[in-house]
Amino acid sequence: MRAVIMGPPGAGKGTQAKRLAEAFGMTHLSSGDILRAEKASGSDLGRKLKEYMDAGALVPDDVVVAIMAEAIAREAAGGLLLDGFPRTVAQAKTLDEQLAKLGKPLEMVLVIDVADSLIVERITGRRSCPKCKRPYHVKYLRPKNDNRCDDDATELEQRSDDNEATVSKRLAAYHAQTAPVIEYYTRAGKTPVVKVDGGGSPDEVTAGLRRVLERA
Ligand code: AP5
């Protein structure tokens, strides 16, 4: 299965993608994780990415497409779950073209539907493991040991863009630039677009997504 998982910032894309990728044997490719790794490397490109990401703005399409195309080409032969990409209609078109050339078209677009009112609390309470990227939440998904990853005991961190000021900019970018991607796939009619309620607990959302993938 080659699928995209979409939704507003903090909807639970990363949390759910990790679980689904494990359960359904897909490779989880998160554009956010890939861009953050480049940012952390301290390269010239990484410094440019930091300006966009810390401001809550989208990174320019040509930069993201180049970085993602490489990773997608490596992984498209097997199961693939794209998280955070595509995020603009231009990115979606480029992805369609790349997958068509590879003869591996997209099979499903999953949308986690979450009200804006829930987003600020989810994002400001997020912590994640810098080593394995597993996400936690100070209230909803707490680690077993105080501020340490359950898997590798690394101290959890808060992302530099996870603050109230940036969240509203990321939400605005989502509504203006990413929500039209859902419309793009719906109109094209080639790939099923399935919305799942993301307002419940993490386990409830996983159950909803699993039902969709099991029926596919
Ligand atoms: P990215 O890393 O993709 O950030 P995002 O889309 O803003 O999404 P998040 O990672 O914040 O949230 P998520 O939906 O994965 O939620 P999570 O599972 O962690 O992108 C970051 C930046 O990179 C962008 O702003 C942009 O600058 C750049 N970028 C990336 N891709 C790009 C692209 N394609 N084009 C251009 N620029 C790009 O959950 C959030 C929190 O809530 C966690 O603490 C979690 O534990 C908790 N939680 C999860 N589910 C639930 C639940 N059901 N109930 C309660 N809490 C929950």
mmCIF file of C-alpha atoms and ligand atoms in Angstrom:
data_model
loop_
_atom_site.group_PDB
_atom_site.id
_atom_site.type_symbol
_atom_site.label_atom_id
_atom_site.label_comp_id
_atom_site.label_asym_id
_atom_site.label_seq_id
_atom_site.Cartn_x
_atom_site.Cartn_y
_atom_site.Cartn_z
ATOM 1 C CA MET A 1 0.000 0.000 0.000
ATOM 2 C CA ARG A 2 1.244 3.477 -0.920
ATOM 3 C CA ALA A 3 -0.639 6.087 1.070
ATOM 4 C CA VAL A 4 -0.465 9.678 2.239
ATOM 5 C CA ILE A 5 -1.536 10.722 5.732
ATOM 6 C CA MET A 6 -2.730 14.322 5.997
ATOM 7 C CA GLY A 7 -4.221 16.643 8.580
ATOM 8 C CA PRO A 8 -3.504 19.905 10.361
ATOM 9 C CA PRO A 9 -0.339 20.410 12.462
ATOM 10 C CA GLY A 10 -0.655 18.344 15.614
ATOM 11 C CA ALA A 11 -3.491 16.210 14.204
ATOM 12 C CA GLY A 12 -1.553 13.065 15.103
ATOM 13 C CA LYS A 13 -0.059 12.252 11.688
ATOM 14 C CA GLY A 14 3.331 11.243 13.078
ATOM 15 C CA THR A 15 1.859 9.312 16.014
ATOM 16 C CA GLN A 16 -0.506 7.366 13.783
ATOM 17 C CA ALA A 17 1.908 6.921 10.864
ATOM 18 C CA LYS A 18 4.421 5.168 13.134
ATOM 19 C CA ARG A 19 1.753 2.740 14.354
ATOM 20 C CA LEU A 20 0.253 2.071 10.902
ATOM 21 C CA ALA A 21 3.620 1.659 9.211
ATOM 22 C CA GLU A 22 4.527 -1.003 11.768
ATOM 23 C CA ALA A 23 1.166 -2.763 11.560
ATOM 24 C CA PHE A 24 0.884 -2.746 7.749
ATOM 25 C CA GLY A 25 4.545 -3.093 6.757
ATOM 26 C CA MET A 26 4.947 0.347 5.202
ATOM 27 C CA THR A 27 7.964 2.664 5.313
ATOM 28 C CA HIS A 28 7.058 5.879 7.161
ATOM 29 C CA LEU A 29 8.522 8.920 5.400
ATOM 30 C CA SER A 30 7.956 12.162 7.335
ATOM 31 C CA SER A 31 8.959 15.324 5.482
ATOM 32 C CA GLY A 32 9.133 17.143 8.836
ATOM 33 C CA ASP A 33 11.601 14.557 10.264
ATOM 34 C CA ILE A 34 13.727 14.624 7.098
ATOM 35 C CA LEU A 35 13.837 18.449 7.089
ATOM 36 C CA ARG A 36 14.604 18.572 10.834
ATOM 37 C CA ALA A 37 17.530 16.154 10.311
ATOM 38 C CA GLU A 38 18.914 18.476 7.612
ATOM 39 C CA LYS A 39 18.371 21.476 9.920
ATOM 40 C CA ALA A 40 20.211 19.724 12.765
ATOM 41 C CA SER A 41 23.166 18.945 10.487
ATOM 42 C CA GLY A 42 24.045 22.651 10.482
ATOM 43 C CA SER A 43 24.520 22.667 6.680
ATOM 44 C CA ASP A 44 23.848 25.821 4.613
ATOM 45 C CA LEU A 45 20.581 24.260 3.465
ATOM 46 C CA GLY A 46 19.756 23.392 7.081
ATOM 47 C CA ARG A 47 20.200 27.030 8.131
ATOM 48 C CA LYS A 48 17.792 28.139 5.391
ATOM 49 C CA LEU A 49 15.256 25.506 6.419
ATOM 50 C CA LYS A 50 15.428 26.727 10.025
ATOM 51 C CA GLU A 51 14.244 30.202 8.989
ATOM 52 C CA TYR A 52 11.073 28.829 7.393
ATOM 53 C CA MET A 53 10.348 26.104 9.918
ATOM 54 C CA ASP A 54 10.862 28.195 13.067
ATOM 55 C CA ALA A 55 8.583 30.859 11.566
ATOM 56 C CA GLY A 56 5.824 28.287 10.970
ATOM 57 C CA ALA A 57 5.994 28.813 7.194
ATOM 58 C CA LEU A 58 6.211 26.142 4.524
ATOM 59 C CA VAL A 59 9.610 25.428 3.004
ATOM 60 C CA PRO A 60 9.612 26.314 -0.744
ATOM 61 C CA ASP A 61 8.239 23.563 -2.997
ATOM 62 C CA ASP A 62 11.408 23.072 -5.079
ATOM 63 C CA VAL A 63 13.509 22.415 -1.961
ATOM 64 C CA VAL A 64 11.063 19.954 -0.389
ATOM 65 C CA VAL A 65 10.315 18.168 -3.659
ATOM 66 C CA ALA A 66 14.028 17.575 -4.332
ATOM 67 C CA ILE A 67 14.598 16.167 -0.840
ATOM 68 C CA MET A 68 11.478 13.972 -0.840
ATOM 69 C CA ALA A 69 11.855 12.712 -4.434
ATOM 70 C CA GLU A 70 15.123 11.049 -3.494
ATOM 71 C CA ALA A 71 13.633 9.278 -0.464
ATOM 72 C CA ILE A 72 10.478 8.275 -2.381
ATOM 73 C CA ALA A 73 12.481 6.817 -5.271
ATOM 74 C CA ARG A 74 14.321 4.625 -2.751
ATOM 75 C CA GLU A 75 11.176 3.372 -1.023
ATOM 76 C CA ALA A 76 8.339 3.381 -3.603
ATOM 77 C CA ALA A 77 8.744 -0.297 -4.545
ATOM 78 C CA GLY A 78 7.547 -1.375 -1.082
ATOM 79 C CA GLY A 79 4.741 -0.104 1.128
ATOM 80 C CA LEU A 80 4.986 3.633 1.711
ATOM 81 C CA LEU A 81 3.272 6.012 4.118
ATOM 82 C CA LEU A 82 3.987 9.683 3.384
ATOM 83 C CA ASP A 83 3.476 12.025 6.342
ATOM 84 C CA GLY A 84 3.583 15.816 5.806
ATOM 85 C CA PHE A 85 4.139 15.519 2.041
ATOM 86 C CA PRO A 86 2.576 16.635 -0.257
ATOM 87 C CA ARG A 87 1.557 19.868 1.447
ATOM 88 C CA THR A 88 0.744 22.045 -1.570
ATOM 89 C CA VAL A 89 -1.069 21.276 -4.817
ATOM 90 C CA ALA A 90 2.219 21.788 -6.701
ATOM 91 C CA GLN A 91 3.867 19.127 -4.493
ATOM 92 C CA ALA A 92 0.914 16.754 -5.062
ATOM 93 C CA LYS A 93 1.200 17.120 -8.826
ATOM 94 C CA THR A 94 4.938 16.446 -8.754
ATOM 95 C CA LEU A 95 4.395 13.399 -6.556
ATOM 96 C CA ASP A 96 1.740 12.040 -8.948
ATOM 97 C CA GLU A 97 4.166 12.489 -11.855
ATOM 98 C CA GLN A 98 7.024 10.793 -10.020
ATOM 99 C CA LEU A 99 4.899 7.818 -8.923
ATOM 100 C CA ALA A 100 3.398 7.459 -12.412
ATOM 101 C CA LYS A 101 6.909 7.281 -13.898
ATOM 102 C CA LEU A 102 7.810 4.619 -11.351
ATOM 103 C CA GLY A 103 4.561 2.743 -12.147
ATOM 104 C CA LYS A 104 3.660 2.870 -8.442
ATOM 105 C CA PRO A 105 0.647 5.194 -8.092
ATOM 106 C CA LEU A 106 -0.756 6.388 -4.796
ATOM 107 C CA GLU A 107 -3.497 4.097 -3.466
ATOM 108 C CA MET A 108 -5.017 6.018 -0.560
ATOM 109 C CA VAL A 109 -5.198 9.494 0.982
ATOM 110 C CA LEU A 110 -5.971 9.376 4.696
ATOM 111 C CA VAL A 111 -7.081 12.624 6.336
ATOM 112 C CA ILE A 112 -7.083 12.980 10.133
ATOM 113 C CA ASP A 113 -9.857 15.428 10.857
ATOM 114 C CA VAL A 114 -9.241 17.541 13.996
ATOM 115 C CA ALA A 115 -10.820 20.836 15.048
ATOM 116 C CA ASP A 116 -8.452 23.825 15.302
ATOM 117 C CA SER A 117 -9.522 24.245 18.944
ATOM 118 C CA LEU A 118 -7.704 20.998 19.928
ATOM 119 C CA ILE A 119 -4.507 21.786 18.076
ATOM 120 C CA VAL A 120 -2.777 24.299 20.388
ATOM 121 C CA GLU A 121 -2.900 21.978 23.405
ATOM 122 C CA ARG A 122 -1.661 19.025 21.380
ATOM 123 C CA ILE A 123 1.261 20.938 19.938
ATOM 124 C CA THR A 124 2.421 22.854 22.985
ATOM 125 C CA GLY A 125 2.261 19.614 25.049
ATOM 126 C CA ARG A 126 4.192 17.541 22.530
ATOM 127 C CA ARG A 127 7.574 16.078 23.462
ATOM 128 C CA SER A 128 9.572 13.715 21.272
ATOM 129 C CA CYS A 129 12.571 11.478 21.390
ATOM 130 C CA PRO A 130 15.458 13.046 19.464
ATOM 131 C CA LYS A 131 16.898 9.568 18.830
ATOM 132 C CA CYS A 132 13.962 7.447 17.559
ATOM 133 C CA LYS A 133 11.482 10.345 16.908
ATOM 134 C CA ARG A 134 8.731 8.656 18.949
ATOM 135 C CA PRO A 135 6.199 11.342 19.912
ATOM 136 C CA TYR A 136 4.752 11.829 23.415
ATOM 137 C CA HIS A 137 2.401 14.311 25.046
ATOM 138 C CA VAL A 138 2.665 15.699 28.577
ATOM 139 C CA LYS A 139 -1.018 14.869 29.173
ATOM 140 C CA TYR A 140 -2.267 12.419 26.516
ATOM 141 C CA LEU A 141 0.713 10.161 25.763
ATOM 142 C CA ARG A 142 3.030 10.299 28.749
ATOM 143 C CA PRO A 143 6.285 8.340 28.863
ATOM 144 C CA LYS A 144 6.535 5.644 31.557
ATOM 145 C CA ASN A 145 9.591 7.326 33.130
ATOM 146 C CA ASP A 146 9.720 11.056 33.668
ATOM 147 C CA ASN A 147 10.626 12.802 30.374
ATOM 148 C CA ARG A 148 12.533 9.767 28.998
ATOM 149 C CA CYS A 149 11.708 7.732 25.889
ATOM 150 C CA ASP A 150 10.095 4.348 26.659
ATOM 151 C CA ASP A 151 12.131 2.693 23.895
ATOM 152 C CA ASP A 152 15.665 4.012 24.441
ATOM 153 C CA ALA A 153 15.567 6.173 27.635
ATOM 154 C CA THR A 154 16.792 9.255 25.734
ATOM 155 C CA GLU A 155 15.692 12.540 27.313
ATOM 156 C CA LEU A 156 12.655 13.925 25.474
ATOM 157 C CA GLU A 157 12.778 17.306 23.737
ATOM 158 C CA GLN A 158 10.343 20.003 22.703
ATOM 159 C CA ARG A 159 10.479 21.148 19.051
ATOM 160 C CA SER A 160 11.557 24.769 18.474
ATOM 161 C CA ASP A 161 8.399 25.411 16.401
ATOM 162 C CA ASP A 162 6.049 24.020 19.062
ATOM 163 C CA ASN A 163 4.933 27.280 20.673
ATOM 164 C CA GLU A 164 1.640 29.173 20.613
ATOM 165 C CA ALA A 165 2.883 31.968 18.333
ATOM 166 C CA THR A 166 4.039 29.571 15.641
ATOM 167 C CA VAL A 167 1.050 27.231 15.895
ATOM 168 C CA SER A 168 -1.365 29.853 14.590
ATOM 169 C CA LYS A 169 0.928 30.485 11.591
ATOM 170 C CA ARG A 170 1.214 26.747 10.889
ATOM 171 C CA LEU A 171 -2.567 26.399 11.069
ATOM 172 C CA ALA A 172 -3.026 29.333 8.679
ATOM 173 C CA ALA A 173 -0.549 27.740 6.245
ATOM 174 C CA TYR A 174 -2.469 24.474 6.530
ATOM 175 C CA HIS A 175 -5.831 26.038 5.660
ATOM 176 C CA ALA A 176 -4.450 28.183 2.828
ATOM 177 C CA GLN A 177 -1.949 25.803 1.218
ATOM 178 C CA THR A 178 -2.556 22.216 2.370
ATOM 179 C CA ALA A 179 -6.351 21.842 2.648
ATOM 180 C CA PRO A 180 -6.566 22.444 -1.163
ATOM 181 C CA VAL A 181 -4.512 19.260 -1.627
ATOM 182 C CA ILE A 182 -7.459 17.248 -0.249
ATOM 183 C CA GLU A 183 -9.699 18.986 -2.783
ATOM 184 C CA TYR A 184 -7.133 18.213 -5.529
ATOM 185 C CA TYR A 185 -7.183 14.463 -4.824
ATOM 186 C CA THR A 186 -10.973 14.415 -4.435
ATOM 187 C CA ARG A 187 -11.501 16.143 -7.792
ATOM 188 C CA ALA A 188 -8.921 14.023 -9.612
ATOM 189 C CA GLY A 189 -10.898 10.967 -8.433
ATOM 190 C CA LYS A 190 -8.006 8.544 -8.975
ATOM 191 C CA THR A 191 -7.105 7.929 -5.347
ATOM 192 C CA PRO A 192 -9.658 7.264 -2.584
ATOM 193 C CA VAL A 193 -9.701 10.081 -0.007
ATOM 194 C CA VAL A 194 -10.856 8.888 3.420
ATOM 195 C CA LYS A 195 -11.442 11.192 6.390
ATOM 196 C CA VAL A 196 -11.095 9.748 9.875
ATOM 197 C CA ASP A 197 -12.199 11.477 13.074
ATOM 198 C CA GLY A 198 -9.031 12.536 14.916
ATOM 199 C CA GLY A 199 -10.784 14.014 17.945
ATOM 200 C CA GLY A 200 -10.727 10.843 20.073
ATOM 201 C CA SER A 201 -7.902 9.278 22.064
ATOM 202 C CA PRO A 202 -4.776 8.153 20.149
ATOM 203 C CA ASP A 203 -5.958 4.504 20.363
ATOM 204 C CA GLU A 204 -9.431 5.375 19.072
ATOM 205 C CA VAL A 205 -7.911 7.225 16.110
ATOM 206 C CA THR A 206 -5.610 4.258 15.378
ATOM 207 C CA ALA A 207 -8.612 1.920 15.413
ATOM 208 C CA GLY A 208 -10.452 4.142 12.904
ATOM 209 C CA LEU A 209 -7.457 4.284 10.571
ATOM 210 C CA ARG A 210 -6.823 0.549 10.856
ATOM 211 C CA ARG A 211 -10.419 -0.191 9.850
ATOM 212 C CA VAL A 212 -9.939 1.889 6.690
ATOM 213 C CA LEU A 213 -6.652 0.196 5.728
ATOM 214 C CA GLU A 214 -7.959 -3.287 6.505
ATOM 215 C CA ARG A 215 -10.895 -2.719 4.122
ATOM 216 C CA ALA A 216 -8.648 -1.389 1.329
HETATM 217 P P1 AP5 B 1 5.825 18.664 10.315
HETATM 218 O O1 AP5 B 1 6.836 18.021 11.183
HETATM 219 O O2 AP5 B 1 5.211 17.881 9.228
HETATM 220 O O3 AP5 B 1 4.757 19.342 11.266
HETATM 221 P P2 AP5 B 1 3.169 19.473 11.217
HETATM 222 O O4 AP5 B 1 2.458 19.124 9.966
HETATM 223 O O5 AP5 B 1 2.963 20.827 11.751
HETATM 224 O O6 AP5 B 1 2.699 18.323 12.028
HETATM 225 P P3 AP5 B 1 3.225 17.949 13.400
HETATM 226 O O7 AP5 B 1 4.468 17.101 13.301
HETATM 227 O O8 AP5 B 1 3.322 19.174 14.252
HETATM 228 O O9 AP5 B 1 2.016 17.122 13.987
HETATM 229 P P4 AP5 B 1 1.476 15.658 13.732
HETATM 230 O O10 AP5 B 1 0.204 15.723 12.977
HETATM 231 O O11 AP5 B 1 2.542 14.733 13.213
HETATM 232 O O12 AP5 B 1 1.108 15.303 15.222
HETATM 233 P P5 AP5 B 1 1.798 14.328 16.303
HETATM 234 O O13 AP5 B 1 1.512 12.915 15.957
HETATM 235 O O14 AP5 B 1 3.209 14.694 16.554
HETATM 236 O O15 AP5 B 1 6.457 19.976 9.622
HETATM 237 C C1 AP5 B 1 7.176 20.921 10.382
HETATM 238 C C2 AP5 B 1 7.604 22.060 9.479
HETATM 239 O O16 AP5 B 1 8.436 21.542 8.408
HETATM 240 C C3 AP5 B 1 6.464 22.775 8.736
HETATM 241 O O17 AP5 B 1 5.898 23.812 9.522
HETATM 242 C C4 AP5 B 1 7.199 23.319 7.494
HETATM 243 O O18 AP5 B 1 7.969 24.451 7.808
HETATM 244 C C5 AP5 B 1 8.170 22.197 7.172
HETATM 245 N N1 AP5 B 1 7.597 21.210 6.230
HETATM 246 C C6 AP5 B 1 7.388 19.894 6.470
HETATM 247 N N2 AP5 B 1 6.893 19.284 5.385
HETATM 248 C C7 AP5 B 1 6.800 20.240 4.420
HETATM 249 C C8 AP5 B 1 6.338 20.219 3.078
HETATM 250 N N3 AP5 B 1 5.881 19.092 2.499
HETATM 251 N N4 AP5 B 1 6.360 21.390 2.392
HETATM 252 C C9 AP5 B 1 6.824 22.538 2.942
HETATM 253 N N5 AP5 B 1 7.273 22.617 4.227
HETATM 254 C C10 AP5 B 1 7.258 21.457 4.962
HETATM 255 O O19 AP5 B 1 0.882 14.720 17.557
HETATM 256 C C11 AP5 B 1 0.975 15.999 18.135
HETATM 257 C C12 AP5 B 1 0.889 15.881 19.668
HETATM 258 O O20 AP5 B 1 -0.426 15.464 20.035
HETATM 259 C C13 AP5 B 1 1.845 14.833 20.245
HETATM 260 O O21 AP5 B 1 2.280 15.286 21.505
HETATM 261 C C14 AP5 B 1 0.973 13.585 20.402
HETATM 262 O O22 AP5 B 1 1.425 12.792 21.473
HETATM 263 C C15 AP5 B 1 -0.392 14.198 20.694
HETATM 264 N N6 AP5 B 1 -1.499 13.431 20.135
HETATM 265 C C16 AP5 B 1 -1.520 12.756 18.958
HETATM 266 N N7 AP5 B 1 -2.735 12.210 18.755
HETATM 267 C C17 AP5 B 1 -3.495 12.565 19.823
HETATM 268 C C18 AP5 B 1 -4.853 12.314 20.198
HETATM 269 N N8 AP5 B 1 -5.672 11.572 19.419
HETATM 270 N N9 AP5 B 1 -5.310 12.853 21.372
HETATM 271 C C19 AP5 B 1 -4.486 13.616 22.150
HETATM 272 N N10 AP5 B 1 -3.194 13.863 21.855
HETATM 273 C C20 AP5 B 1 -2.704 13.360 20.710
#
